[in-house]
Short mmCIF file of C-alpha atoms (C1' of nucleotides) in Angstrom, two decimals:
data_model
loop_
_atom_site.label_atom_id
_atom_site.label_comp_id
_atom_site.label_asym_id
_atom_site.label_seq_id
_atom_site.Cartn_x
_atom_site.Cartn_y
_atom_site.Cartn_z
CA UNK A 1 -1.90 2.41 -4.80
CA UNK A 2 0.90 3.11 -2.45
CA UNK A 3 3.68 0.61 -2.09
CA UNK A 4 7.27 1.51 -1.19
CA UNK A 5 8.12 3.48 -4.36
CA UNK A 6 4.92 5.54 -4.17
CA UNK A 7 5.55 6.42 -0.56
CA UNK A 8 9.15 7.35 -1.39
CA UNK A 9 7.81 9.75 -4.02
CA UNK A 10 5.40 11.21 -1.44
CA UNK A 11 8.40 11.69 0.84
CA UNK A 12 10.24 13.61 -1.87
CA UNK A 13 7.08 15.60 -2.52
CA UNK A 14 6.85 16.73 1.09
CA UNK A 15 10.57 17.50 1.12
CA UNK A 16 10.17 19.78 -1.87
CA UNK A 17 6.93 21.49 -0.86
CA UNK A 18 6.25 21.46 2.86
CA UNK A 19 9.37 21.63 5.04
CA UNK A 20 10.35 24.55 7.32
CA UNK A 21 7.03 26.33 6.99
CA UNK A 22 5.08 27.32 10.07
CA UNK A 23 1.79 25.48 10.43
CA UNK A 24 -1.08 27.80 11.02
CA UNK A 25 -4.06 25.47 11.13
CA UNK A 26 -4.69 21.73 11.13
CA UNK A 27 -7.98 21.15 9.41
CA UNK A 28 -9.46 17.71 10.08
CA UNK A 29 -12.19 16.96 7.54
CA UNK A 30 -12.85 13.37 8.54
CA UNK A 31 -11.52 11.96 11.77
CA UNK A 32 -12.20 8.32 10.89
CA UNK A 33 -8.64 7.94 9.56
CA UNK A 34 -7.11 9.70 12.56
CA UNK A 35 -5.72 7.84 15.54
CA UNK A 36 -5.79 11.03 17.62
CA UNK A 37 -8.45 13.66 18.09
CA UNK A 38 -8.57 16.76 15.94
CA UNK A 39 -7.82 18.72 19.08
CA UNK A 40 -4.66 16.75 19.75
CA UNK A 41 -3.39 17.32 16.21
CA UNK A 42 -4.10 21.00 16.59
CA UNK A 43 -2.33 21.19 19.96
CA UNK A 44 0.71 19.22 18.83
CA UNK A 45 1.21 20.77 15.40
CA UNK A 46 -0.03 24.35 15.46
CA UNK A 47 2.79 26.90 15.20
CA UNK A 48 5.25 24.07 14.56
CA UNK A 49 6.83 23.18 11.26
CA UNK A 50 7.73 19.99 9.42
CA UNK A 51 11.48 19.53 9.50
CA UNK A 52 12.52 16.11 8.24
CA UNK A 53 10.94 13.05 6.62
CA UNK A 54 11.69 9.37 7.03
CA UNK A 55 10.18 6.35 5.37
CA UNK A 56 10.04 2.76 6.49
CA UNK A 57 8.23 0.43 4.16
CA UNK A 58 4.93 2.08 3.35
CA UNK A 59 4.96 4.39 6.38
CA UNK A 60 5.99 8.01 6.17
CA UNK A 61 7.16 9.93 9.25
CA UNK A 62 7.50 13.69 9.41
CA UNK A 63 9.34 15.33 12.28
CA UNK A 64 8.19 18.59 13.75
CA UNK A 65 10.21 21.03 15.79
CA UNK A 66 8.73 19.47 18.90
CA UNK A 67 9.06 15.94 20.22
CA UNK A 68 6.25 14.62 18.02
CA UNK A 69 6.42 12.98 14.62
CA UNK A 70 3.47 12.78 12.29
CA UNK A 71 2.91 9.32 10.82
CA UNK A 72 1.14 8.96 7.49
CA UNK A 73 -0.07 5.68 6.09
CA UNK A 74 -1.95 5.64 2.80
CA UNK A 75 -3.94 2.42 2.73
CA UNK A 76 -4.84 1.43 -0.80
CA UNK A 77 -5.85 4.80 -2.14
CA UNK A 78 -4.14 7.54 -0.14
CA UNK A 79 -2.16 10.42 -1.61
CA UNK A 80 -0.93 13.94 -0.94
CA UNK A 81 -1.42 17.24 -2.68
CA UNK A 82 0.17 20.60 -2.05
CA UNK A 83 -1.50 23.67 -3.51
CA UNK A 84 -1.83 27.39 -3.11
CA UNK A 85 -5.27 28.29 -4.42
CA UNK A 86 -7.72 28.51 -1.54
CA UNK A 87 -10.77 27.27 -3.40
CA UNK A 88 -9.32 24.13 -4.76
CA UNK A 89 -9.63 21.43 -2.09
CA UNK A 90 -9.11 18.00 -3.68
CA UNK A 91 -11.89 15.42 -3.46
CA UNK A 92 -11.66 13.01 -0.51
CA UNK A 93 -9.37 15.27 1.46
CA UNK A 94 -9.40 14.01 5.06
CA UNK A 95 -6.94 16.47 6.56
CA UNK A 96 -5.36 19.76 5.52
CA UNK A 97 -2.14 21.20 6.90
CA UNK A 98 -2.35 24.95 6.35
CA UNK A 99 0.86 26.93 6.39
CA UNK A 100 1.05 30.43 7.71
CA UNK A 101 2.23 31.92 4.43
CA UNK A 102 -0.47 30.34 2.34
CA UNK A 103 0.47 26.88 1.03
CA UNK A 104 -1.60 23.87 1.98
CA UNK A 105 -0.91 20.15 2.12
CA UNK A 106 -3.85 17.76 1.80
CA UNK A 107 -3.94 14.17 2.99
CA UNK A 108 -6.34 12.50 0.59
CA UNK A 109 -7.79 9.06 1.23
CA UNK A 110 -10.90 8.04 -0.75
CA UNK A 111 -11.43 4.63 0.82
CA UNK A 112 -10.41 5.70 4.32
CA UNK A 113 -8.13 2.71 4.71
CA UNK A 114 -5.17 4.87 5.66
CA UNK A 115 -4.15 6.17 9.06
CA UNK A 116 -2.73 9.42 10.40
CA UNK A 117 -1.09 9.25 13.80
CA UNK A 118 1.37 11.00 16.10
CA UNK A 119 4.35 9.27 17.67
CA UNK A 120 7.38 10.13 19.77
CA UNK A 121 9.70 8.00 17.68
CA UNK A 122 9.51 6.30 14.26
CA UNK A 123 11.58 3.40 15.53
CA UNK A 124 9.31 2.80 18.49
CA UNK A 125 6.28 3.14 16.27
CA UNK A 126 7.62 0.49 13.89
CA UNK A 127 8.44 -1.81 16.75
CA UNK A 128 4.98 -1.47 18.26
CA UNK A 129 3.35 -2.06 14.91
CA UNK A 130 5.65 -4.95 13.98
CA UNK A 131 7.02 -3.29 10.88
CA UNK A 132 10.11 -5.05 9.66
CA UNK A 133 13.24 -3.76 7.96
CA UNK A 134 12.71 -1.56 4.92
CA UNK A 135 13.09 -3.46 1.65
CA UNK A 136 15.72 -1.00 0.38
CA UNK A 137 17.62 -0.98 3.68
CA UNK A 138 17.93 -4.74 3.96
CA UNK A 139 21.15 -6.21 2.62
CA UNK A 140 21.44 -9.59 0.91
CA UNK A 141 22.32 -11.35 4.16
CA UNK A 142 19.37 -9.81 6.02
CA UNK A 143 17.09 -10.89 3.22
CA UNK A 144 18.30 -14.49 3.18
CA UNK A 145 18.10 -14.66 6.95
CA UNK A 146 14.54 -13.30 7.07
CA UNK A 147 13.26 -15.76 4.48
CA UNK A 148 15.13 -18.64 6.03
CA UNK A 149 12.87 -21.31 7.52
CA UNK A 150 9.66 -19.78 6.21
CA UNK A 151 7.32 -22.54 5.15
CA UNK A 152 4.58 -20.48 3.53
CA UNK A 153 4.27 -19.23 -0.02
CA UNK A 154 6.95 -16.86 -1.27
CA UNK A 155 4.41 -14.25 -2.32
CA UNK A 156 3.00 -14.17 1.20
CA UNK A 157 6.49 -13.78 2.63
CA UNK A 158 7.34 -10.92 0.28
CA UNK A 159 4.13 -9.07 1.17
CA UNK A 160 4.44 -9.64 4.90
CA UNK A 161 5.37 -6.25 6.36
CA UNK A 162 6.70 -7.88 9.51
CA UNK A 163 9.31 -9.67 7.44
CA UNK A 164 10.29 -7.05 4.86
CA UNK A 165 8.47 -3.73 4.75
CA UNK A 166 7.51 -2.09 1.49
CA UNK A 167 6.33 -4.64 -1.07
CA UNK A 168 2.61 -4.95 -1.75
CA UNK A 169 0.56 -6.92 -4.22
CA UNK A 170 1.82 -5.34 -7.43
CA UNK A 171 5.55 -5.21 -6.71
CA UNK A 172 5.64 -8.70 -5.21
CA UNK A 173 4.10 -9.96 -8.45
CA UNK A 174 6.67 -7.97 -10.42
CA UNK A 175 9.64 -9.40 -8.50
CA UNK A 176 8.37 -12.97 -8.83
CA UNK A 177 7.65 -12.53 -12.53
CA UNK A 178 11.11 -11.19 -13.26
CA UNK A 179 12.68 -14.04 -11.29
CA UNK A 180 10.58 -16.70 -13.06
CA UNK A 181 9.30 -17.93 -9.70
CA UNK A 182 5.73 -19.05 -9.14
CA UNK A 183 4.07 -17.11 -6.28
CA UNK A 184 2.86 -20.26 -4.56
CA UNK A 185 6.33 -21.75 -4.30
CA UNK A 186 7.14 -22.65 -0.72
CA UNK A 187 9.77 -20.24 0.51
CA UNK A 188 11.92 -22.99 1.99
CA UNK A 189 12.02 -24.78 -1.37
CA UNK A 190 13.91 -21.91 -2.99
CA UNK A 191 17.64 -22.44 -3.46
CA UNK A 192 20.37 -19.89 -2.69
CA UNK A 193 20.52 -18.75 -6.27
CA UNK A 194 16.79 -17.99 -6.34
CA UNK A 195 16.91 -16.13 -3.03
CA UNK A 196 19.81 -14.10 -4.30
CA UNK A 197 17.95 -13.41 -7.53
CA UNK A 198 14.87 -12.27 -5.58
CA UNK A 199 16.97 -9.86 -3.57
CA UNK A 200 18.81 -8.34 -6.52
CA UNK A 201 15.64 -8.10 -8.59
CA UNK A 202 13.68 -6.49 -5.77
CA UNK A 203 16.37 -3.82 -5.33
CA UNK A 204 16.55 -3.11 -9.04
CA UNK A 205 12.77 -2.90 -9.49
CA UNK A 206 12.22 -0.63 -6.50
CA UNK A 207 14.99 1.73 -7.59
CA UNK A 208 13.78 1.75 -11.16
CA UNK A 209 10.29 2.62 -10.01
CA UNK A 210 11.50 5.44 -7.77
CA UNK A 211 13.60 6.80 -10.61
CA UNK A 212 10.43 6.85 -12.69
CA UNK A 213 8.36 8.69 -10.05
CA UNK A 214 6.58 5.39 -9.29
CA UNK A 215 4.57 6.02 -12.43
CA UNK A 216 3.62 2.68 -14.01
CA UNK A 217 3.39 4.29 -17.43
CA UNK A 218 7.06 5.18 -17.28
CA UNK A 219 8.15 1.68 -16.34
CA UNK A 220 9.95 -0.49 -18.91
CA UNK A 221 7.56 -2.37 -21.15
CA UNK A 222 9.15 -5.71 -20.35
CA UNK A 223 7.91 -5.29 -16.77
CA UNK A 224 4.71 -7.08 -15.84
CA UNK A 225 3.19 -3.95 -14.32
CA UNK A 226 1.48 -2.72 -17.47
CA UNK A 227 0.27 -6.17 -18.43
CA UNK A 228 -1.75 -7.02 -15.34
CA UNK A 229 -4.75 -8.40 -17.13
CA UNK A 230 -6.07 -11.89 -17.70
CA UNK A 231 -5.12 -12.95 -21.21
CA UNK A 232 -2.65 -10.12 -21.87
CA UNK A 233 0.50 -11.04 -23.81
CA UNK A 234 3.49 -11.90 -21.68
CA UNK A 235 6.15 -9.26 -22.42
CA UNK A 236 8.81 -11.95 -22.38
CA UNK A 237 7.45 -15.02 -24.15
CA UNK A 238 4.54 -16.27 -26.22
CA UNK A 239 2.48 -17.05 -23.13
CA UNK A 240 -0.49 -15.13 -21.89
CA UNK A 241 -0.97 -13.63 -18.46
CA UNK A 242 -3.15 -15.48 -16.00
CA UNK A 243 -4.90 -14.21 -12.91
CA UNK A 244 -4.76 -16.31 -9.74
CA UNK A 245 -5.86 -15.76 -6.22
CA UNK A 246 -2.94 -16.02 -3.83
CA UNK A 247 -3.20 -15.13 -0.16
CA UNK A 248 -6.57 -13.61 -0.94
CA UNK A 249 -5.22 -11.18 -3.50
CA UNK A 250 -5.52 -10.95 -7.25
CA UNK A 251 -2.14 -12.13 -8.51
CA UNK A 252 -0.86 -12.04 -12.08
CA UNK A 253 1.66 -14.46 -13.51
CA UNK A 254 2.92 -15.82 -16.79
CA UNK A 255 2.36 -19.57 -16.43
CA UNK A 256 5.07 -20.25 -19.02
CA UNK A 257 7.78 -18.13 -17.40
CA UNK A 258 6.87 -18.93 -13.80
CA UNK A 259 6.95 -22.70 -13.42
CA UNK A 260 8.39 -23.02 -9.96
"C1'" DA B 1 3.39 -21.19 11.68
"C1'" DG B 2 0.41 -20.76 7.93
"C1'" DT B 3 -3.96 -19.95 5.79
"C1'" DA B 4 -8.62 -18.65 4.94
"C1'" DC B 5 -11.95 -15.43 5.97
"C1'" DC B 6 -14.02 -11.23 7.47
"C1'" DA B 7 -13.94 -6.30 8.26
"C1'" DC B 8 -12.92 -1.59 7.42
"C1'" DC B 9 -14.58 2.01 3.29
"C1'" DT B 10 -15.66 4.00 -1.44
"C1'" DG B 11 -15.51 4.20 -6.46
"C1'" DA B 12 -15.22 2.17 -11.01
"C1'" DC B 13 -16.64 -1.08 -14.27
"C1'" DG B 14 -19.13 -4.72 -16.74
"C1'" DG B 15 -23.43 -7.38 -17.31
"C1'" DC B 16 -28.22 -7.39 -17.51
"C1'" DT C 1 -30.61 4.71 -16.95
"C1'" DG C 2 -30.32 1.86 -12.91
"C1'" DC C 3 -29.19 -2.00 -10.09
"C1'" DC C 4 -25.87 -5.60 -8.75
"C1'" DG C 5 -21.86 -8.16 -8.25
"C1'" DT C 6 -16.98 -7.83 -8.38
"C1'" DC C 7 -12.78 -5.86 -7.97
"C1'" DA C 8 -9.28 -2.55 -6.23
"C1'" DG C 9 -1.40 -1.53 -5.44
"C1'" DG C 10 -3.54 -2.33 2.59
"C1'" DT C 11 -3.87 -4.01 7.21
"C1'" DG C 12 -5.65 -6.22 11.43
"C1'" DG C 13 -8.29 -9.64 13.74
"C1'" DT C 14 -10.11 -14.36 14.35
"C1'" DA C 15 -10.67 -19.14 13.91
"C1'" DC C 16 -8.99 -23.42 12.22
#
DNA sequence: AGTACCACCTGACGGC
DNA sequence: TGCCGTCAGGTGGTAC
């Protein structure tokens, strides 16, 4: 699930539930998503508190009142849940942060494709992991520059976290659909107007999604997002939605709207 | 540099 | 009901 807007909502969720509370216990349920041992998490986080959150692309960083930051990545199915009732641990919880005064934050990851890590610095972490500029932080010039000279398909470029961090399969499809650009178009065949349109559309879509709690059901009906099904009606013309495979991913387009 | 595959994992869904 | 293939909003590695 989680692309940039989802992770931004998780950030807001932590900000509103879990900051400035002393951590009492770090409960690792499944260490296969952890890049550090349960003991290390315990040593680094116990008696500390979460103080500040930052997001870059799909990565979420949480500072503690020590030199360490917690890094959360959600893979395809990760999420968070804060709750108070002791006997109500969500399914697929891989880690629980228990606060001294009773609240608990669960890191949930059914498919175990996410990662939890510790780092000294979000910036260094992003550099080491080749995570590019955040899609919402990039300005129009950055965007044009980053796509300049790319010879691959535009969908691949938009999903490449080294280039621009934050867009995944669904939102890259959405941006291309709203710009009437075919996902297999070679990036270097796009003209200035199309690049500019991609940038503006990406900004608008990401902000709209965040303003709607990243909930697809709350998104405008003329968006592709609720019509991602072979044969569905195109929200914008008489065409019907077609499923392709692009860069190994299921990709949805309107073949009438997206000619080039 | 780009692409095509495989791998990591589990759950849901449709066909038989 | 059960089995099986396929697919799923992510990422990293490898081989061409």
